[in-house]
């Protein structure tokens, strides 16, 4: 794990309060290299997701992984062209879904919250292992459900591209200038003390 931010991150992201650099080091590039992700590395990412907290420890997250040409082609079929143009190079795609019911069959109010945490853990561990991740909401959920046989009691959240970083100039021209870490709103813009204001 890196102990200090890279130049690229440092130029674009300055935290106002001291935090572990992993939080600003993770960002979402679009350029993937040809390098494959070994299965044991992929399993480390999923292992990190495994330890996310969840309501009643129900662990509602599921990740459907594509890393063979056949499975990747199936995923590409439901991803919007604006994302497909860059994510087709990613050696691994993962669809994050969650079980909307508890083991007792009642509605699980926290399935989306919990699965968001699991994806966050996965993304941080990917960065710790020298990989990049890029989540996408731009895909056809109905087609994904149909293509991957996902039952109706599972909510479909995001496709996550996983791999190693490639050169910026391998991207289509219109995406090159966006290949930089973004900044964030200040803590005061999303924090309320006592009541919503
Ligand atoms: C649920 C979700 C959906 C997203 N959908 C897309 C998408 O369809 N296409 C895309 O290029 N990026 C997508 N992103 C990436 C975000 O734009 C990105 O995470 C955000 O701008 C913050 O930048 P960073 O991840 O580099 O810190 C998505 C991210 C999330 C978490």
PDB file of C-alpha atoms and ligand atoms in Angstrom:
ATOM      1  CA  UNK A   1       0.000   0.000   0.000  1.00  0.00           C
ATOM      2  CA  UNK A   2       1.292   3.455  -0.852  1.00  0.00           C
ATOM      3  CA  UNK A   3       2.055   5.711   2.097  1.00  0.00           C
ATOM      4  CA  UNK A   4       1.939   9.073   0.351  1.00  0.00           C
ATOM      5  CA  UNK A   5      -0.156  10.312  -2.568  1.00  0.00           C
ATOM      6  CA  UNK A   6       1.198  10.094  -6.112  1.00  0.00           C
ATOM      7  CA  UNK A   7       1.997  13.378  -7.893  1.00  0.00           C
ATOM      8  CA  UNK A   8      -1.075  13.026 -10.046  1.00  0.00           C
ATOM      9  CA  UNK A   9      -3.321  12.650  -7.010  1.00  0.00           C
ATOM     10  CA  UNK A  10      -1.529  15.316  -5.020  1.00  0.00           C
ATOM     11  CA  UNK A  11      -2.060  17.842  -7.826  1.00  0.00           C
ATOM     12  CA  UNK A  12      -5.814  17.300  -7.813  1.00  0.00           C
ATOM     13  CA  UNK A  13      -6.817  16.130  -4.353  1.00  0.00           C
ATOM     14  CA  UNK A  14      -5.894  17.863  -1.109  1.00  0.00           C
ATOM     15  CA  UNK A  15      -7.703  16.582   1.969  1.00  0.00           C
ATOM     16  CA  UNK A  16      -8.505  19.242   4.590  1.00  0.00           C
ATOM     17  CA  UNK A  17      -8.107  16.722   7.416  1.00  0.00           C
ATOM     18  CA  UNK A  18      -5.485  14.032   7.869  1.00  0.00           C
ATOM     19  CA  UNK A  19      -6.537  10.627   6.477  1.00  0.00           C
ATOM     20  CA  UNK A  20      -4.920   7.447   5.233  1.00  0.00           C
ATOM     21  CA  UNK A  21      -3.760   8.239   1.654  1.00  0.00           C
ATOM     22  CA  UNK A  22      -5.619   5.206   0.293  1.00  0.00           C
ATOM     23  CA  UNK A  23      -8.843   7.236   0.253  1.00  0.00           C
ATOM     24  CA  UNK A  24      -7.535   9.854  -2.158  1.00  0.00           C
ATOM     25  CA  UNK A  25      -5.345   7.431  -4.117  1.00  0.00           C
ATOM     26  CA  UNK A  26      -8.383   5.474  -5.304  1.00  0.00           C
ATOM     27  CA  UNK A  27      -9.958   6.991  -8.358  1.00  0.00           C
ATOM     28  CA  UNK A  28     -11.590   5.783 -11.557  1.00  0.00           C
ATOM     29  CA  UNK A  29      -9.387   5.876 -14.654  1.00  0.00           C
ATOM     30  CA  UNK A  30     -10.826   4.579 -17.939  1.00  0.00           C
ATOM     31  CA  UNK A  31      -7.675   3.371 -19.659  1.00  0.00           C
ATOM     32  CA  UNK A  32      -6.967  -0.309 -18.984  1.00  0.00           C
ATOM     33  CA  UNK A  33      -3.810  -2.152 -20.033  1.00  0.00           C
ATOM     34  CA  UNK A  34      -3.763  -5.627 -21.614  1.00  0.00           C
ATOM     35  CA  UNK A  35      -2.435  -7.158 -18.394  1.00  0.00           C
ATOM     36  CA  UNK A  36      -4.658  -9.904 -17.046  1.00  0.00           C
ATOM     37  CA  UNK A  37      -5.773 -10.011 -13.405  1.00  0.00           C
ATOM     38  CA  UNK A  38      -4.651 -13.286 -11.800  1.00  0.00           C
ATOM     39  CA  UNK A  39      -7.418 -15.151 -10.019  1.00  0.00           C
ATOM     40  CA  UNK A  40      -5.663 -14.965  -6.645  1.00  0.00           C
ATOM     41  CA  UNK A  41      -5.500 -11.161  -6.934  1.00  0.00           C
ATOM     42  CA  UNK A  42      -9.164 -10.969  -7.904  1.00  0.00           C
ATOM     43  CA  UNK A  43      -9.999 -13.115  -4.884  1.00  0.00           C
ATOM     44  CA  UNK A  44      -8.157 -10.623  -2.628  1.00  0.00           C
ATOM     45  CA  UNK A  45     -10.497  -7.876  -3.861  1.00  0.00           C
ATOM     46  CA  UNK A  46     -13.537 -10.018  -3.144  1.00  0.00           C
ATOM     47  CA  UNK A  47     -12.045 -10.940   0.230  1.00  0.00           C
ATOM     48  CA  UNK A  48     -11.980  -7.240   1.134  1.00  0.00           C
ATOM     49  CA  UNK A  49     -15.640  -6.937   0.100  1.00  0.00           C
ATOM     50  CA  UNK A  50     -16.399  -9.951   2.276  1.00  0.00           C
ATOM     51  CA  UNK A  51     -15.520  -8.041   5.435  1.00  0.00           C
ATOM     52  CA  UNK A  52     -17.906  -5.143   4.858  1.00  0.00           C
ATOM     53  CA  UNK A  53     -20.429  -4.544   7.635  1.00  0.00           C
ATOM     54  CA  UNK A  54     -24.111  -5.169   6.899  1.00  0.00           C
ATOM     55  CA  UNK A  55     -27.475  -4.935   8.623  1.00  0.00           C
ATOM     56  CA  UNK A  56     -27.850  -8.001  10.863  1.00  0.00           C
ATOM     57  CA  UNK A  57     -24.706  -9.351   9.146  1.00  0.00           C
ATOM     58  CA  UNK A  58     -26.958 -10.444   6.260  1.00  0.00           C
ATOM     59  CA  UNK A  59     -24.187  -9.829   3.689  1.00  0.00           C
ATOM     60  CA  UNK A  60     -26.652  -9.201   0.833  1.00  0.00           C
ATOM     61  CA  UNK A  61     -24.029  -8.348  -1.818  1.00  0.00           C
ATOM     62  CA  UNK A  62     -23.311 -10.648  -4.761  1.00  0.00           C
ATOM     63  CA  UNK A  63     -20.725 -10.075  -7.504  1.00  0.00           C
ATOM     64  CA  UNK A  64     -21.131 -11.750 -10.898  1.00  0.00           C
ATOM     65  CA  UNK A  65     -17.677 -11.880 -12.477  1.00  0.00           C
ATOM     66  CA  UNK A  66     -16.808 -11.921 -16.168  1.00  0.00           C
ATOM     67  CA  UNK A  67     -13.184 -12.749 -17.067  1.00  0.00           C
ATOM     68  CA  UNK A  68     -13.456 -15.189 -19.975  1.00  0.00           C
ATOM     69  CA  UNK A  69     -13.988 -13.924 -23.545  1.00  0.00           C
ATOM     70  CA  UNK A  70     -17.447 -15.516 -23.575  1.00  0.00           C
ATOM     71  CA  UNK A  71     -18.557 -13.936 -20.298  1.00  0.00           C
ATOM     72  CA  UNK A  72     -17.030 -10.553 -21.154  1.00  0.00           C
ATOM     73  CA  UNK A  73     -18.874 -10.489 -24.484  1.00  0.00           C
ATOM     74  CA  UNK A  74     -22.137 -11.179 -22.656  1.00  0.00           C
ATOM     75  CA  UNK A  75     -21.473  -8.224 -20.328  1.00  0.00           C
ATOM     76  CA  UNK A  76     -20.539  -5.936 -23.233  1.00  0.00           C
ATOM     77  CA  UNK A  77     -23.953  -6.633 -24.762  1.00  0.00           C
ATOM     78  CA  UNK A  78     -25.781  -4.728 -21.999  1.00  0.00           C
ATOM     79  CA  UNK A  79     -23.285  -1.909 -21.356  1.00  0.00           C
ATOM     80  CA  UNK A  80     -24.097   1.444 -22.989  1.00  0.00           C
ATOM     81  CA  UNK A  81     -21.819   2.319 -25.941  1.00  0.00           C
ATOM     82  CA  UNK A  82     -20.447   5.399 -24.130  1.00  0.00           C
ATOM     83  CA  UNK A  83     -18.993   3.091 -21.482  1.00  0.00           C
ATOM     84  CA  UNK A  84     -18.293   0.127 -23.748  1.00  0.00           C
ATOM     85  CA  UNK A  85     -15.876   2.242 -25.763  1.00  0.00           C
ATOM     86  CA  UNK A  86     -13.391   2.237 -22.863  1.00  0.00           C
ATOM     87  CA  UNK A  87     -14.428  -0.703 -20.658  1.00  0.00           C
ATOM     88  CA  UNK A  88     -14.060  -3.269 -23.456  1.00  0.00           C
ATOM     89  CA  UNK A  89     -10.350  -3.311 -22.635  1.00  0.00           C
ATOM     90  CA  UNK A  90     -10.889  -4.191 -18.970  1.00  0.00           C
ATOM     91  CA  UNK A  91      -9.907  -7.834 -18.349  1.00  0.00           C
ATOM     92  CA  UNK A  92     -12.501  -8.227 -15.586  1.00  0.00           C
ATOM     93  CA  UNK A  93     -16.035  -6.899 -15.260  1.00  0.00           C
ATOM     94  CA  UNK A  94     -18.092  -7.476 -12.138  1.00  0.00           C
ATOM     95  CA  UNK A  95     -21.800  -6.827 -11.714  1.00  0.00           C
ATOM     96  CA  UNK A  96     -22.709  -5.797  -8.158  1.00  0.00           C
ATOM     97  CA  UNK A  97     -26.169  -6.938  -7.162  1.00  0.00           C
ATOM     98  CA  UNK A  98     -27.870  -7.464  -3.798  1.00  0.00           C
ATOM     99  CA  UNK A  99     -30.485  -9.726  -2.304  1.00  0.00           C
ATOM    100  CA  UNK A 100     -33.419  -7.520  -1.362  1.00  0.00           C
ATOM    101  CA  UNK A 101     -34.825 -10.072   1.095  1.00  0.00           C
ATOM    102  CA  UNK A 102     -33.494 -11.229   4.440  1.00  0.00           C
ATOM    103  CA  UNK A 103     -32.950 -14.954   5.118  1.00  0.00           C
ATOM    104  CA  UNK A 104     -36.429 -14.856   6.738  1.00  0.00           C
ATOM    105  CA  UNK A 105     -38.009 -13.565   3.531  1.00  0.00           C
ATOM    106  CA  UNK A 106     -38.757 -10.032   4.750  1.00  0.00           C
ATOM    107  CA  UNK A 107     -37.606  -6.860   2.945  1.00  0.00           C
ATOM    108  CA  UNK A 108     -33.974  -6.066   3.723  1.00  0.00           C
ATOM    109  CA  UNK A 109     -33.957  -2.282   4.214  1.00  0.00           C
ATOM    110  CA  UNK A 110     -30.163  -2.032   4.031  1.00  0.00           C
ATOM    111  CA  UNK A 111     -29.295  -4.227   1.037  1.00  0.00           C
ATOM    112  CA  UNK A 112     -28.182  -1.302  -1.141  1.00  0.00           C
ATOM    113  CA  UNK A 113     -26.340   0.480   1.672  1.00  0.00           C
ATOM    114  CA  UNK A 114     -24.472  -2.703   2.595  1.00  0.00           C
ATOM    115  CA  UNK A 115     -23.558  -3.517  -1.009  1.00  0.00           C
ATOM    116  CA  UNK A 116     -22.250   0.004  -1.524  1.00  0.00           C
ATOM    117  CA  UNK A 117     -19.931  -0.550   1.411  1.00  0.00           C
ATOM    118  CA  UNK A 118     -18.757  -3.882  -0.030  1.00  0.00           C
ATOM    119  CA  UNK A 119     -17.980  -2.304  -3.401  1.00  0.00           C
ATOM    120  CA  UNK A 120     -16.105   0.472  -1.608  1.00  0.00           C
ATOM    121  CA  UNK A 121     -13.958  -2.056   0.232  1.00  0.00           C
ATOM    122  CA  UNK A 122     -13.309  -3.907  -3.034  1.00  0.00           C
ATOM    123  CA  UNK A 123     -12.260  -0.692  -4.758  1.00  0.00           C
ATOM    124  CA  UNK A 124      -9.887   0.301  -1.954  1.00  0.00           C
ATOM    125  CA  UNK A 125      -8.266  -3.116  -1.887  1.00  0.00           C
ATOM    126  CA  UNK A 126      -7.891  -3.011  -5.670  1.00  0.00           C
ATOM    127  CA  UNK A 127      -5.993   0.238  -5.301  1.00  0.00           C
ATOM    128  CA  UNK A 128      -3.883  -1.239  -2.492  1.00  0.00           C
ATOM    129  CA  UNK A 129      -2.966  -4.099  -4.864  1.00  0.00           C
ATOM    130  CA  UNK A 130      -1.989  -1.757  -7.696  1.00  0.00           C
ATOM    131  CA  UNK A 131      -5.158  -2.224  -9.753  1.00  0.00           C
ATOM    132  CA  UNK A 132      -7.779   0.265 -10.895  1.00  0.00           C
ATOM    133  CA  UNK A 133     -11.562   0.005 -10.732  1.00  0.00           C
ATOM    134  CA  UNK A 134     -14.268   2.020 -12.463  1.00  0.00           C
ATOM    135  CA  UNK A 135     -17.951   1.601 -11.539  1.00  0.00           C
ATOM    136  CA  UNK A 136     -20.633   2.143 -14.174  1.00  0.00           C
ATOM    137  CA  UNK A 137     -24.339   2.784 -13.917  1.00  0.00           C
ATOM    138  CA  UNK A 138     -24.610   3.234 -17.672  1.00  0.00           C
ATOM    139  CA  UNK A 139     -25.937  -0.142 -18.744  1.00  0.00           C
ATOM    140  CA  UNK A 140     -29.297  -1.763 -19.486  1.00  0.00           C
ATOM    141  CA  UNK A 141     -30.438  -3.359 -16.217  1.00  0.00           C
ATOM    142  CA  UNK A 142     -33.311  -5.310 -17.755  1.00  0.00           C
ATOM    143  CA  UNK A 143     -31.000  -6.777 -20.362  1.00  0.00           C
ATOM    144  CA  UNK A 144     -28.394  -7.577 -17.693  1.00  0.00           C
ATOM    145  CA  UNK A 145     -31.040  -9.379 -15.622  1.00  0.00           C
ATOM    146  CA  UNK A 146     -32.164 -11.383 -18.636  1.00  0.00           C
ATOM    147  CA  UNK A 147     -28.649 -12.138 -19.926  1.00  0.00           C
ATOM    148  CA  UNK A 148     -27.275 -13.257 -16.562  1.00  0.00           C
ATOM    149  CA  UNK A 149     -30.436 -14.974 -15.241  1.00  0.00           C
ATOM    150  CA  UNK A 150     -30.724 -12.693 -12.217  1.00  0.00           C
ATOM    151  CA  UNK A 151     -33.847 -13.419 -10.131  1.00  0.00           C
ATOM    152  CA  UNK A 152     -36.278 -10.562  -9.391  1.00  0.00           C
ATOM    153  CA  UNK A 153     -35.479 -10.471  -5.672  1.00  0.00           C
ATOM    154  CA  UNK A 154     -31.975  -9.229  -6.469  1.00  0.00           C
ATOM    155  CA  UNK A 155     -31.393  -5.512  -7.103  1.00  0.00           C
ATOM    156  CA  UNK A 156     -28.908  -4.600  -9.809  1.00  0.00           C
ATOM    157  CA  UNK A 157     -26.480  -1.808  -8.929  1.00  0.00           C
ATOM    158  CA  UNK A 158     -23.363  -1.307 -11.024  1.00  0.00           C
ATOM    159  CA  UNK A 159     -20.888  -2.892 -13.397  1.00  0.00           C
ATOM    160  CA  UNK A 160     -17.331  -2.547 -12.105  1.00  0.00           C
ATOM    161  CA  UNK A 161     -14.403  -2.606 -14.527  1.00  0.00           C
ATOM    162  CA  UNK A 162     -11.269  -4.052 -12.890  1.00  0.00           C
ATOM    163  CA  UNK A 163      -7.719  -4.254 -14.214  1.00  0.00           C
ATOM    164  CA  UNK A 164      -4.360  -2.532 -14.481  1.00  0.00           C
ATOM    165  CA  UNK A 165      -3.955   0.995 -15.692  1.00  0.00           C
ATOM    166  CA  UNK A 166      -3.157   1.699 -19.323  1.00  0.00           C
ATOM    167  CA  UNK A 167      -1.721   4.784 -21.060  1.00  0.00           C
ATOM    168  CA  UNK A 168      -3.923   7.859 -21.402  1.00  0.00           C
ATOM    169  CA  UNK A 169      -3.238   8.152 -25.125  1.00  0.00           C
ATOM    170  CA  UNK A 170      -4.818   4.721 -25.706  1.00  0.00           C
ATOM    171  CA  UNK A 171      -8.199   6.311 -24.933  1.00  0.00           C
ATOM    172  CA  UNK A 172     -10.439   7.958 -27.547  1.00  0.00           C
ATOM    173  CA  UNK A 173      -9.535  11.655 -27.751  1.00  0.00           C
ATOM    174  CA  UNK A 174     -12.679  12.914 -25.999  1.00  0.00           C
ATOM    175  CA  UNK A 175     -11.885  10.869 -22.885  1.00  0.00           C
ATOM    176  CA  UNK A 176      -8.217  11.791 -22.504  1.00  0.00           C
ATOM    177  CA  UNK A 177      -8.730  15.115 -20.722  1.00  0.00           C
ATOM    178  CA  UNK A 178     -11.066  13.425 -18.225  1.00  0.00           C
ATOM    179  CA  UNK A 179      -8.358  10.939 -17.182  1.00  0.00           C
ATOM    180  CA  UNK A 180      -7.429  12.825 -13.989  1.00  0.00           C
ATOM    181  CA  UNK A 181      -8.459  12.374 -10.354  1.00  0.00           C
ATOM    182  CA  UNK A 182     -11.482  14.530  -9.526  1.00  0.00           C
ATOM    183  CA  UNK A 183     -11.917  16.656  -6.419  1.00  0.00           C
ATOM    184  CA  UNK A 184     -14.733  16.706  -3.879  1.00  0.00           C
ATOM    185  CA  UNK A 185     -17.081  19.062  -2.053  1.00  0.00           C
ATOM    186  CA  UNK A 186     -15.874  20.150   1.361  1.00  0.00           C
ATOM    187  CA  UNK A 187     -16.951  18.232   4.465  1.00  0.00           C
ATOM    188  CA  UNK A 188     -19.095  21.192   5.594  1.00  0.00           C
ATOM    189  CA  UNK A 189     -21.310  20.869   2.496  1.00  0.00           C
ATOM    190  CA  UNK A 190     -22.599  17.411   3.507  1.00  0.00           C
ATOM    191  CA  UNK A 191     -22.358  17.442   7.284  1.00  0.00           C
ATOM    192  CA  UNK A 192     -25.052  18.644   9.662  1.00  0.00           C
ATOM    193  CA  UNK A 193     -24.745  18.874  13.404  1.00  0.00           C
ATOM    194  CA  UNK A 194     -27.965  18.333  15.363  1.00  0.00           C
ATOM    195  CA  UNK A 195     -30.530  18.615  12.555  1.00  0.00           C
ATOM    196  CA  UNK A 196     -30.836  18.919   8.783  1.00  0.00           C
ATOM    197  CA  UNK A 197     -30.300  22.453   7.574  1.00  0.00           C
TER     198      UNK A 197
HETATM  199  C1  LIG B   1     -22.847   3.911  -9.002  1.00  0.00           C
HETATM  200  C2  LIG B   1     -21.858   4.556  -9.929  1.00  0.00           C
HETATM  201  C3  LIG B   1     -22.174   4.694 -11.271  1.00  0.00           C
HETATM  202  C4  LIG B   1     -21.236   5.243 -12.157  1.00  0.00           C
HETATM  203  N1  LIG B   1     -21.523   5.296 -13.490  1.00  0.00           N
HETATM  204  C5  LIG B   1     -20.559   5.654 -14.376  1.00  0.00           C
HETATM  205  C6  LIG B   1     -20.752   5.486 -15.773  1.00  0.00           C
HETATM  206  O1  LIG B   1     -21.788   4.994 -16.234  1.00  0.00           O
HETATM  207  N2  LIG B   1     -19.753   5.880 -16.604  1.00  0.00           N
HETATM  208  C7  LIG B   1     -18.566   6.397 -16.133  1.00  0.00           C
HETATM  209  O2  LIG B   1     -17.688   6.707 -16.944  1.00  0.00           O
HETATM  210  N3  LIG B   1     -18.340   6.545 -14.800  1.00  0.00           N
HETATM  211  C8  LIG B   1     -19.303   6.175 -13.910  1.00  0.00           C
HETATM  212  N4  LIG B   1     -19.074   6.259 -12.564  1.00  0.00           N
HETATM  213  C9  LIG B   1     -17.802   6.824 -12.057  1.00  0.00           C
HETATM  214  C10 LIG B   1     -18.040   8.163 -11.357  1.00  0.00           C
HETATM  215  O3  LIG B   1     -18.295   9.155 -12.327  1.00  0.00           O
HETATM  216  C11 LIG B   1     -16.828   8.485 -10.483  1.00  0.00           C
HETATM  217  O4  LIG B   1     -16.713   7.523  -9.461  1.00  0.00           O
HETATM  218  C12 LIG B   1     -16.958   9.866  -9.859  1.00  0.00           C
HETATM  219  O5  LIG B   1     -16.889  10.864 -10.846  1.00  0.00           O
HETATM  220  C13 LIG B   1     -15.870  10.117  -8.821  1.00  0.00           C
HETATM  221  O6  LIG B   1     -14.591   9.972  -9.406  1.00  0.00           O
HETATM  222  P1  LIG B   1     -13.501   8.951  -8.879  1.00  0.00           P
HETATM  223  O7  LIG B   1     -14.158   7.588  -8.787  1.00  0.00           O
HETATM  224  O8  LIG B   1     -12.420   9.002  -9.913  1.00  0.00           O
HETATM  225  O9  LIG B   1     -13.072   9.414  -7.527  1.00  0.00           O
HETATM  226  C14 LIG B   1     -19.994   5.720 -11.666  1.00  0.00           C
HETATM  227  C15 LIG B   1     -19.687   5.587 -10.300  1.00  0.00           C
HETATM  228  C16 LIG B   1     -20.594   5.002  -9.447  1.00  0.00           C
HETATM  229  C17 LIG B   1     -20.206   4.823  -7.991  1.00  0.00           C
END
